[in-house]
Coordinates of C-alpha atoms and ligand atoms in Angstrom, one line a residue:
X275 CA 109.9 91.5 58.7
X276 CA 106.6 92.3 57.5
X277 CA 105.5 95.0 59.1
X278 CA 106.8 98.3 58.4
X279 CA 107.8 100.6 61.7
X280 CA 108.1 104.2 61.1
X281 CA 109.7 106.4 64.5
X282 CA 110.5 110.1 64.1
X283 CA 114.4 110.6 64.2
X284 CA 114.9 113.6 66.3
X285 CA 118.2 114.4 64.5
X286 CA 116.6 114.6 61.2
X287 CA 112.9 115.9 62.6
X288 CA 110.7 113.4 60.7
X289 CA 109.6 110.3 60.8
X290 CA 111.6 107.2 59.0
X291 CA 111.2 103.9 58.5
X292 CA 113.4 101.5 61.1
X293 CA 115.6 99.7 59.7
X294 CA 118.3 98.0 62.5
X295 CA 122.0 97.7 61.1
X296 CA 122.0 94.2 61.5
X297 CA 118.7 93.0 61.3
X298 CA 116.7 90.6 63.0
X299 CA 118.9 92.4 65.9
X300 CA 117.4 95.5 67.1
X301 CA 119.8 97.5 69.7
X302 CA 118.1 99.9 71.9
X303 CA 120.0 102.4 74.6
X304 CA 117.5 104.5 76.7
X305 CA 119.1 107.2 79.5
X306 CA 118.0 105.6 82.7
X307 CA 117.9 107.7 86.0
X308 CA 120.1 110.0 88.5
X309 CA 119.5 107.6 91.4
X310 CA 119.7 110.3 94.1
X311 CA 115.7 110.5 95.0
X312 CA 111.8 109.2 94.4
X313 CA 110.6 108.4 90.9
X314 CA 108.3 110.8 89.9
X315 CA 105.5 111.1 86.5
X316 CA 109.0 112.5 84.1
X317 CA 110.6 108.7 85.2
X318 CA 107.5 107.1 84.5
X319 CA 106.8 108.7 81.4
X320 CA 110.3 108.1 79.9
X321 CA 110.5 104.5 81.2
X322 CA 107.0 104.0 79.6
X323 CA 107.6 105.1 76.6
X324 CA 110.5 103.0 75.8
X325 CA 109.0 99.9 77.5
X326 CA 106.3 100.7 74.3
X327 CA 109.1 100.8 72.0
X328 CA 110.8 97.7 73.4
X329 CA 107.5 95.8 73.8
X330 CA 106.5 97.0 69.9
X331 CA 109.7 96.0 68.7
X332 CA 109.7 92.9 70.3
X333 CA 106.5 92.0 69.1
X334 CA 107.5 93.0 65.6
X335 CA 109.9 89.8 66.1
X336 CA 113.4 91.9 66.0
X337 CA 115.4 90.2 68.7
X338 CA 116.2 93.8 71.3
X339 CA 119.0 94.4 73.3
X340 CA 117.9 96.7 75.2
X341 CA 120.2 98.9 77.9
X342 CA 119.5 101.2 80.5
X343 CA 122.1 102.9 82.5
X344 CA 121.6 103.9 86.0
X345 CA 123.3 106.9 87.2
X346 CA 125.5 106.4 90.3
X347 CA 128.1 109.1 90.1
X348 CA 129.4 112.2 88.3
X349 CA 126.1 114.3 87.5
X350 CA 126.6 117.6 89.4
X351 CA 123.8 119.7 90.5
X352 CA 123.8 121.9 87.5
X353 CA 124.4 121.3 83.9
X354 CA 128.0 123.9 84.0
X355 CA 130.3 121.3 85.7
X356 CA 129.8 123.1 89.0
X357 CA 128.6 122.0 92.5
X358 CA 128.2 118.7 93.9
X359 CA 127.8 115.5 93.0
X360 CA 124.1 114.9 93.7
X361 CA 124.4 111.9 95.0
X362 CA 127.2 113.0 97.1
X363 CA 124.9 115.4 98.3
X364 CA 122.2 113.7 99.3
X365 CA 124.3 111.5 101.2
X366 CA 126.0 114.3 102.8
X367 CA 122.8 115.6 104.2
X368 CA 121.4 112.0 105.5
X369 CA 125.0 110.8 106.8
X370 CA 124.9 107.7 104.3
X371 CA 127.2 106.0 101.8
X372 CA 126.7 107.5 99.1
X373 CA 126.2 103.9 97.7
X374 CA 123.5 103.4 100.0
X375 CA 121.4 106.2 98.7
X376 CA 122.0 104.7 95.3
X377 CA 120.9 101.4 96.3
X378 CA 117.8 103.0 97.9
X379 CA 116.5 104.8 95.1
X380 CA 117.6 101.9 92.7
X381 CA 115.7 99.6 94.4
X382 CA 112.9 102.0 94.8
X383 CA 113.2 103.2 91.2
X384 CA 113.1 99.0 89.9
X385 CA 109.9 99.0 92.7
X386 CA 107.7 101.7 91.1
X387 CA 108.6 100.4 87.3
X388 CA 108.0 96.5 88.3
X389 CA 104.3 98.7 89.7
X390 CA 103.8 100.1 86.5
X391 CA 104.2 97.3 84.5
X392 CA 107.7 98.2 82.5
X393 CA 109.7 95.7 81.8
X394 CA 113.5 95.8 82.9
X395 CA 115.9 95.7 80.1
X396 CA 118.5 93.5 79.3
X397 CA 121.4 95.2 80.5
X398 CA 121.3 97.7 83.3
X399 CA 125.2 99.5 83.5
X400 CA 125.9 101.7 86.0
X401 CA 128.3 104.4 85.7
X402 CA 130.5 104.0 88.8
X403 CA 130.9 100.2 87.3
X404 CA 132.5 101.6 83.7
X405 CA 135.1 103.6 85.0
X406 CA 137.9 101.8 83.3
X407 CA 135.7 101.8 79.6
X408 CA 134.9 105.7 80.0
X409 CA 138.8 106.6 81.1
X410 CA 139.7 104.6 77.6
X411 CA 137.2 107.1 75.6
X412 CA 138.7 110.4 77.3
X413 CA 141.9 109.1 76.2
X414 CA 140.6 108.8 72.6
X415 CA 139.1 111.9 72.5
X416 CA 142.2 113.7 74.2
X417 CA 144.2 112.0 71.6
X418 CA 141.6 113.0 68.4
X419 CA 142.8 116.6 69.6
X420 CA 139.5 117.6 71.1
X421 CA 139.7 117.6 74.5
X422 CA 142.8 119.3 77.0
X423 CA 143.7 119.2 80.3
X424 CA 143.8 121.4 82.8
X425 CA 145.0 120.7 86.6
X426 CA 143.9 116.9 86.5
X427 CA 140.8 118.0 84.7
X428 CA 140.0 116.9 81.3
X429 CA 137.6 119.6 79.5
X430 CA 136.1 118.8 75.5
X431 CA 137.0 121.3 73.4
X432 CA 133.9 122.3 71.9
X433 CA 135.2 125.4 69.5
X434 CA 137.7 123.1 68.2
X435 CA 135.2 120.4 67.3
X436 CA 132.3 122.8 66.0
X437 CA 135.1 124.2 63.3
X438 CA 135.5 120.4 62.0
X439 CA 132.3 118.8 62.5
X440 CA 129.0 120.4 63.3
X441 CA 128.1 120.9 67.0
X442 CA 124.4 121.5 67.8
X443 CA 122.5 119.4 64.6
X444 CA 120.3 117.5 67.2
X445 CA 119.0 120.3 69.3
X446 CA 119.5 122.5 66.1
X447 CA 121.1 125.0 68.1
X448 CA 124.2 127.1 66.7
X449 CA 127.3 127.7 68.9
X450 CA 127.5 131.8 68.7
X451 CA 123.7 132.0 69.8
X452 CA 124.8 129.2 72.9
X453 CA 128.0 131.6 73.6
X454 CA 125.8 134.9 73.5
X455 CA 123.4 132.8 76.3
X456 CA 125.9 131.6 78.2
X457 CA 127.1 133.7 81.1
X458 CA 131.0 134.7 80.7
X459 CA 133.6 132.4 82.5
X460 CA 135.1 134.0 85.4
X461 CA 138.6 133.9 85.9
X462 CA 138.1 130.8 88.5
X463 CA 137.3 128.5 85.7
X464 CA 139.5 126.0 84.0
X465 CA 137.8 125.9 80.9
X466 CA 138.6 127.7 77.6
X467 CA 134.9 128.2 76.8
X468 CA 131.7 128.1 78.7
X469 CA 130.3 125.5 76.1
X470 CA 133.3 122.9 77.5
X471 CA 131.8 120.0 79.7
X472 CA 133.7 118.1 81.4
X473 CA 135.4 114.5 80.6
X474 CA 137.0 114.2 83.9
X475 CA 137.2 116.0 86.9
X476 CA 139.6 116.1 89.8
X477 CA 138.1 115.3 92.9
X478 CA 138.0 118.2 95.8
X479 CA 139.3 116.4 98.8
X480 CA 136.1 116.2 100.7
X481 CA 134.6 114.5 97.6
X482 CA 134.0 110.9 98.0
X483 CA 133.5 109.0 94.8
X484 CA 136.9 109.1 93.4
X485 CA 139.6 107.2 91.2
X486 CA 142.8 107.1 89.8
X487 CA 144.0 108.0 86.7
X488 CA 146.7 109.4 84.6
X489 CA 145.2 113.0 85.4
X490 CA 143.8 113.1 88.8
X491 CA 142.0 110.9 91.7
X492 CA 138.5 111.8 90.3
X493 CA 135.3 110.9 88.5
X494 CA 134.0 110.9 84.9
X495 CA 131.7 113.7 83.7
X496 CA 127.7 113.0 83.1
X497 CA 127.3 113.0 79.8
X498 CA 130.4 110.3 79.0
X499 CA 129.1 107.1 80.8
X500 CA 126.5 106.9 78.3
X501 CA 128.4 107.3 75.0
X502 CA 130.8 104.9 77.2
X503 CA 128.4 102.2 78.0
X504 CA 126.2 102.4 75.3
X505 CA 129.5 101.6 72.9
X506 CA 130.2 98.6 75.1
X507 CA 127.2 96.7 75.0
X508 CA 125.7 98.1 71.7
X509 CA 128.9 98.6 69.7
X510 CA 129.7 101.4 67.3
X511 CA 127.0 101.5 65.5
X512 CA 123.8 101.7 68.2
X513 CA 120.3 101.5 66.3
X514 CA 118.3 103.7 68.7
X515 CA 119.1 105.9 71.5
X516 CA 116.0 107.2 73.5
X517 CA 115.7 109.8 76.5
X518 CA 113.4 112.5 77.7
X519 CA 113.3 116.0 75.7
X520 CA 115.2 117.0 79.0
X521 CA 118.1 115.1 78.1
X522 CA 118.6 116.5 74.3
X523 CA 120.6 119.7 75.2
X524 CA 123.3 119.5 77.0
X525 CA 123.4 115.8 77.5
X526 CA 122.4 113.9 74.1
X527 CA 124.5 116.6 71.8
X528 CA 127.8 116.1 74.1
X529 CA 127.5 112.2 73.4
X530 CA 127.2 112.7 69.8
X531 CA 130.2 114.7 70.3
X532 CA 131.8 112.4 72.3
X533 CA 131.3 109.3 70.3
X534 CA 132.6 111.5 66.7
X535 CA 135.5 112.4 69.0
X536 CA 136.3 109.3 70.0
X537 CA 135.4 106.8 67.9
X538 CA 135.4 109.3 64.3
X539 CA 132.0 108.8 63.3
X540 CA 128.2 108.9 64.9
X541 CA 126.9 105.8 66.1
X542 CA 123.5 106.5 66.9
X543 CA 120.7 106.1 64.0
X544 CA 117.6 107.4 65.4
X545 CA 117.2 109.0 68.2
X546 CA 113.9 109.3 69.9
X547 CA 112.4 112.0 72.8
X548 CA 109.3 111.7 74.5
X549 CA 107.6 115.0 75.5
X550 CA 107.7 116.3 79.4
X551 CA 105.1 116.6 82.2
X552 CA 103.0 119.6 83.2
X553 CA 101.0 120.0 86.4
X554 CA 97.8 121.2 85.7
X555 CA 99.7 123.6 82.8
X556 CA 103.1 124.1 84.9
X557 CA 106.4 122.7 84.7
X558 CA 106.7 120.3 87.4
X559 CA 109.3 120.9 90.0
X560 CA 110.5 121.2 93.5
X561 CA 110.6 124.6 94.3
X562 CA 106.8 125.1 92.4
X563 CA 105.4 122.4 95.1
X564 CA 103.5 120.3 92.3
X565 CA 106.1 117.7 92.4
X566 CA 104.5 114.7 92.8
X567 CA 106.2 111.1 93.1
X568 CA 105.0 107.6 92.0
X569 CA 104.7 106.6 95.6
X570 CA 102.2 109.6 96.3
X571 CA 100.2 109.1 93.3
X572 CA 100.1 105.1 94.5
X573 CA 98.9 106.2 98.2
X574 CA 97.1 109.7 97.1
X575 CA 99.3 111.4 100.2
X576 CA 99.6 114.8 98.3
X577 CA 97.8 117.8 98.1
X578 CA 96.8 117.8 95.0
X579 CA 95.2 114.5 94.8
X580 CA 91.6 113.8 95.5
X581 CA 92.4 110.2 95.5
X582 CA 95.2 107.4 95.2
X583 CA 95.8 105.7 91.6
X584 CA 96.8 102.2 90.4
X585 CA 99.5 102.2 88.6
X586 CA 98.0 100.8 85.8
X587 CA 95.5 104.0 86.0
X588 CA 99.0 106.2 85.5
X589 CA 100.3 103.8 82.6
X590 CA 97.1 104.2 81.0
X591 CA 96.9 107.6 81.5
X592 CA 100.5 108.1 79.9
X593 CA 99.4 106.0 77.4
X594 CA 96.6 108.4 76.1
X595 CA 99.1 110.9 74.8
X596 CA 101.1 110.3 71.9
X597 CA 104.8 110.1 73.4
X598 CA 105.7 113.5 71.5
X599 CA 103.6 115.8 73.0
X600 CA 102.9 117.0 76.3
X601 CA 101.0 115.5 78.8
X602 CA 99.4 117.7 81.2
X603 CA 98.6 116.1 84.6
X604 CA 95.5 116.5 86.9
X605 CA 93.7 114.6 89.4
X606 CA 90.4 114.7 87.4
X607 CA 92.3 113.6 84.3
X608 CA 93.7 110.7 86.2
X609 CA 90.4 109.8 87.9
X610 CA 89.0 109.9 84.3
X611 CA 91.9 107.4 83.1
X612 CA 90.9 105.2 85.4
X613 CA 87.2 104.8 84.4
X614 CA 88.6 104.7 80.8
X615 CA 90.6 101.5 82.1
X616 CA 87.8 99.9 83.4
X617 CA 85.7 99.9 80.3
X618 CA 88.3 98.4 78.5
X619 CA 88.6 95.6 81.0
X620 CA 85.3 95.3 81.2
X621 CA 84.7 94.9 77.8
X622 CA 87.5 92.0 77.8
X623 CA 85.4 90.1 80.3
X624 CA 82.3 90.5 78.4
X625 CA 84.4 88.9 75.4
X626 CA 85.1 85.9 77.7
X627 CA 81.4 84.6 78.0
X628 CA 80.0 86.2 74.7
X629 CA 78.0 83.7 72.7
X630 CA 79.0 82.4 69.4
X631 CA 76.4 82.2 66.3
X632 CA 76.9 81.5 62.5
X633 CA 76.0 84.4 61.5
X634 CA 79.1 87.6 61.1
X635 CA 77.5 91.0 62.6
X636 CA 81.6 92.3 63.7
X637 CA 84.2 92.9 61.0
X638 CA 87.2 92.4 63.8
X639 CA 89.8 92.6 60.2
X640 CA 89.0 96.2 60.5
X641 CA 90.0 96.8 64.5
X642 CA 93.1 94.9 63.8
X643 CA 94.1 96.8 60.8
X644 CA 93.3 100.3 63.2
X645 CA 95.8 98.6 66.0
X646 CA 98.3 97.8 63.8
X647 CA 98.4 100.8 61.6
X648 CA 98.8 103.3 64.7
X649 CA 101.4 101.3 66.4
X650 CA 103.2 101.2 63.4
X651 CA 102.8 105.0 63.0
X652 CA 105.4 106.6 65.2
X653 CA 103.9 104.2 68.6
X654 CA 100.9 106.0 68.3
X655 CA 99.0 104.8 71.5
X656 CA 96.2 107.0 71.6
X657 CA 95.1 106.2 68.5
X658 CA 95.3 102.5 69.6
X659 CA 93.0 103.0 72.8
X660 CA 90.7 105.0 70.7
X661 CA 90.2 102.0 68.1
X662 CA 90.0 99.7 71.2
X663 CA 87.6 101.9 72.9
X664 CA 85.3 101.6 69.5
X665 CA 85.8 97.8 69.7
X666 CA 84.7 98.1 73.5
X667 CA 81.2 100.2 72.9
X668 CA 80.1 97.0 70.0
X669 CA 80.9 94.8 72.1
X670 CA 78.8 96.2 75.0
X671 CA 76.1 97.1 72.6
X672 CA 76.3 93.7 71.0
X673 CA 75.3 92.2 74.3
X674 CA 73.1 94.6 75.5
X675 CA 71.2 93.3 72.7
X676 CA 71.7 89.9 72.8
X677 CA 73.3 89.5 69.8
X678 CA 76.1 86.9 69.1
X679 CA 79.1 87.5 67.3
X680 CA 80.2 83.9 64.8
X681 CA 83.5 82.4 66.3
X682 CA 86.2 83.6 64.0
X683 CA 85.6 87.2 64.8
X684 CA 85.0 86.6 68.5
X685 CA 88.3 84.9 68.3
X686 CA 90.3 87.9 66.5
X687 CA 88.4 90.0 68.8
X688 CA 90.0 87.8 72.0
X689 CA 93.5 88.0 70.1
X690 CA 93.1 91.6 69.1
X691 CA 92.8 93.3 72.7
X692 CA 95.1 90.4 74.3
X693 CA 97.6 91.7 72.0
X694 CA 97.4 95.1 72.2
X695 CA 96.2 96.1 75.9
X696 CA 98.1 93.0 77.4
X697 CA 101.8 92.5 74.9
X698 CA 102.0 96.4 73.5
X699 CA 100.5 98.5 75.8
X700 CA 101.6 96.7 79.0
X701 CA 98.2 96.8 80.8
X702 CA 97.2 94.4 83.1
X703 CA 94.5 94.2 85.4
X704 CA 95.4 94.5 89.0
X705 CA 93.7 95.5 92.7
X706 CA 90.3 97.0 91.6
X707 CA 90.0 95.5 88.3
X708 CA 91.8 92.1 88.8
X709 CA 91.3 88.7 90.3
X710 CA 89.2 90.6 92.7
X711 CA 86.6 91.5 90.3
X712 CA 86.2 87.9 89.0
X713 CA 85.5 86.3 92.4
X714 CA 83.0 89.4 93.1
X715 CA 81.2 88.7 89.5
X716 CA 81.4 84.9 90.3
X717 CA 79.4 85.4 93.9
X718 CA 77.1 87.7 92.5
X719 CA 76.2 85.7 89.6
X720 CA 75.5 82.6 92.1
X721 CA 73.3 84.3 94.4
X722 CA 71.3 85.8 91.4
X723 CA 71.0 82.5 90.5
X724 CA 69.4 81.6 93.8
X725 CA 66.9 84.4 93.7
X726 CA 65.9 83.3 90.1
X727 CA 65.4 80.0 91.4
X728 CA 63.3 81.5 94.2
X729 CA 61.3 83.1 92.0
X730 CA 60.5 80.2 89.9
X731 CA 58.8 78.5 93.0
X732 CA 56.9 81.8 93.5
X733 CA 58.9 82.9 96.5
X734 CA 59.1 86.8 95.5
X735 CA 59.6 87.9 99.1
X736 CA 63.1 86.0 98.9
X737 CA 63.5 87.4 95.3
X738 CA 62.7 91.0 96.2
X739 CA 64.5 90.4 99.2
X740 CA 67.9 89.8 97.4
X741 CA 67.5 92.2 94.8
X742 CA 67.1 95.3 97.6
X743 CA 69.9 93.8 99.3
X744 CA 72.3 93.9 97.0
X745 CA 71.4 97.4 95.8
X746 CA 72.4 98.3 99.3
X747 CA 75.6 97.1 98.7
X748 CA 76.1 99.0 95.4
X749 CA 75.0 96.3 93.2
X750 CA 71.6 97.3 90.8
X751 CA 70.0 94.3 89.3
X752 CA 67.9 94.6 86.2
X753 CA 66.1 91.4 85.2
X754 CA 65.3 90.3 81.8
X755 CA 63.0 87.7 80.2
X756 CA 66.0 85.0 79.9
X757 CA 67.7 86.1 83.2
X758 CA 69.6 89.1 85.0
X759 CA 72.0 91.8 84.1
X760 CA 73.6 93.5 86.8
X761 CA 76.2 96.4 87.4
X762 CA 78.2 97.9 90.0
X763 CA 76.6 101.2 90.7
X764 CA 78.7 102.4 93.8
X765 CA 81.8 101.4 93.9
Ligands
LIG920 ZN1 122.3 109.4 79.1

């Protein structure tokens, strides 16, 4: 391995240098979703930025296993072990299986991902499929001495675990200041502490979703299907571990937890967050109306959208951030993505039919070096699309001006931005900018060629004729002394 990736480790807040345990093996476990409604921008974000990752990695030659659980059962409506099973609940309220809703959104969830170009992983567990692997770790952990039951529940003892190991060092939060937030447990509650999750839970009778076991007829906790799964495809020792910064606190602190308890060490090397959402400068959610899904940003059927996007326009605008910080989200930033896309495609098909000379006017080493050095720093994509964009503005102005570039450096130039925009970034062109575009420039280019040929023969009433009719459809024409240019105007 040549190249030298460095990722920031949450757990240790800076950035290190990735080396896999057992290298050229690379093993790679990002939270996947809660399958109980529509993909929205925090989905497409996460699954993005670890499609970047996997792609970078990939490309870096490592040979990834990469997994990415889908969530079919045990993650209650709030984050304290209480209220229903959301999936449950959904399917209460539109008198389905509760596996049909999770076959609904799965499929819609692989539907709007296939859309945005991310590619599916390797392995794709689902937690009502591990039941048997995630019973094993409760009885580990029971067994450890850090976890008790009570009433066919199983709780984690956090107290006891905090006094022997050190609860908290990912979200670098300290157990007095979480018991001095957390409200008091009233006497209804099973568990010795408010910062207890649960392992297991009995199933209320009404509740669907439920198995045997030495406790209780009932289903496993949230947070232990991924320490579970990830264990069984990735083994002990599990290179990286990715999620949104959503997932951190609870979820990602009781795995680590989980998989000491069990298993007596960590197992997870680095582990990586990408930043959250805003809505024009708010937190996105239900009850504050911005929620927007992928499907609504596809068709533009929301309020506050003045148009519909390609998901390629949403990729790219996801893209433009660096995966740690914040992304806020408007329509005019969108529309402005999209524009940005179209340069950049643009400028790839001006590659295709620039002309070749001896002579070296582009130093392509340098744009290479640019890609290469911000992908390897921390997946830095916006400084990759800013380089590109450089590449993209010589390029135009190189054949504005006539002026050909000598064929190695076209060809690194070609190499460069198939690389990058196609294998890292995961753009391609589609609808707008696509196979559609090529057959447009190809009949344009044909009939300009008919009006230059009129106008060799003198016949300038054909020739103006064309021109004006074509810049009723959009299309401005500017002639030159060896031929034509022409753009689309209005589009
Ligand atoms: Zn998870």
């Amino acid at each position: 391995m040549t190249h030298q990736l460095y990722i920031y480790n949450t757990i240790h807040r800076k950035k290190e240098l990735f080396i896999p345990a057992n290298p050229p093996f690379a093993g790679l476990y990002a939270c996947g979703p809660t399958v109980y409604g529509d993909a929205h921008l925090g989905h497409a974000r996460q699954a993005v930025t670890f499609d970047v990752l996997f792609r970078v990695l990939s490309h870096l030659g490592y040979k990834v296993r990469y997994v990415r659980n889908i969530t079919d059962v045990g993650h209650l409506e709030n984050d304290a072990d209480e209220g229903e099973d959301k999936i449950a609940k959904k399917a209460r309220l539109e008198q389905l299986e509760p596996m049909e809703v999770v076959q609904h959104y799965m499929n819609a969830y692989h539907r709007n991902m296939d859309e945005l170009g991310v590619l599916r992983p390797g392995i794709e567990p689902r937690a009502s499929g591990h039941i048997i692997e995630q019973q094993d770790l409760v009885r580990r952990i029971l067994k450890a001495g850090y976890a008790y039951e009570v009433n066919g529940s199983v709780y984690f003892d956090v107290e006891k675990y905090a006094a022997d190991h050190s609860y908290g060092k990912l979200s670098g939060r300290k157990t007095e200041d979480l018991l001095s937030n957390t409200r008091t447990l009233d006497g209804q509650s099973e568990k010795k502490s408010p910062l207890d999750f649960a392992l297991w839970k009995k199933a209320e009778p009404q509740h669907i979703m439920r198995w045997p076991s030495e406790w209780s007829d009932g289903f496993p906790g949230w947070h232990l299907e991924c320490s579970a799964m990830s264990t069984k495809y990735l083994g002990e020792t599990i290179d990286i571990h990715g999620g949104g910064m959503d997932l951190l606190f609870p979820h990602h602190e009781c795995e680590i937890a989980q998989n000491v308890a069990g298993y007596g060490h960590e197992s997870v090397r680095y582990w990586m967050h990408n930043n959250m959402i805003t809505i024009n400068g708010q937190k996105m959610g239900r009850s504050l109306g911005n929620f927007i899904t992928l499907d609504e940003l596809f068709s533009g059927n929301h309020k506050l959208l003045k148009q519909a996007f390609d998901p390629m326009t949403i990729r790219f605008f996801i893209l433009q951030a660096h995966y740690r910080s914040t992304l806020d989200f408007s329509s005019d930033a969108l529309a402005a993505s999209e524009k940005g896309l179209q340069r950049l495609f643009a400028a790839m098909a001006l590659l295709e039919k620039m002309e070749t000379s001896s002579s070296g006017v582009v130093n392509a080493v340098e744009l290479e070096e640019k890609c290469v050095a911000a992908m390897l720093d921390d997946l830095n994509t916006p400084l990759i699309i800013s380089a590109l964009f450089d590449g993209a503005r010589t390029i135009n102005s190189l054949h504005e001006k006539r002026i050909a570039i000598d064929q190695e450096n076209l060809d690194l130039l070609k190499k460069i931005y198939h690389t990058f925009v196609f294998d890292v970034l995961g753009l391609q062109p589609t609808g707008s900018m696509g196979a559609d575009d090529t057959l447009t420039a190809d009949l344009v280019n044909y009939i300009l060629n008919l009006r230059l040929a009129a106008k060799a023969r003198k016949d300038f009433e054909t020739s103006d004729q064309i021109r004006d009719t074509l810049q009723q459809m959009g299309i401005t024409v500017k002639d030159r002394k060896d031929g034509f240019d022409w753009e689309i105007t209005n589009k």
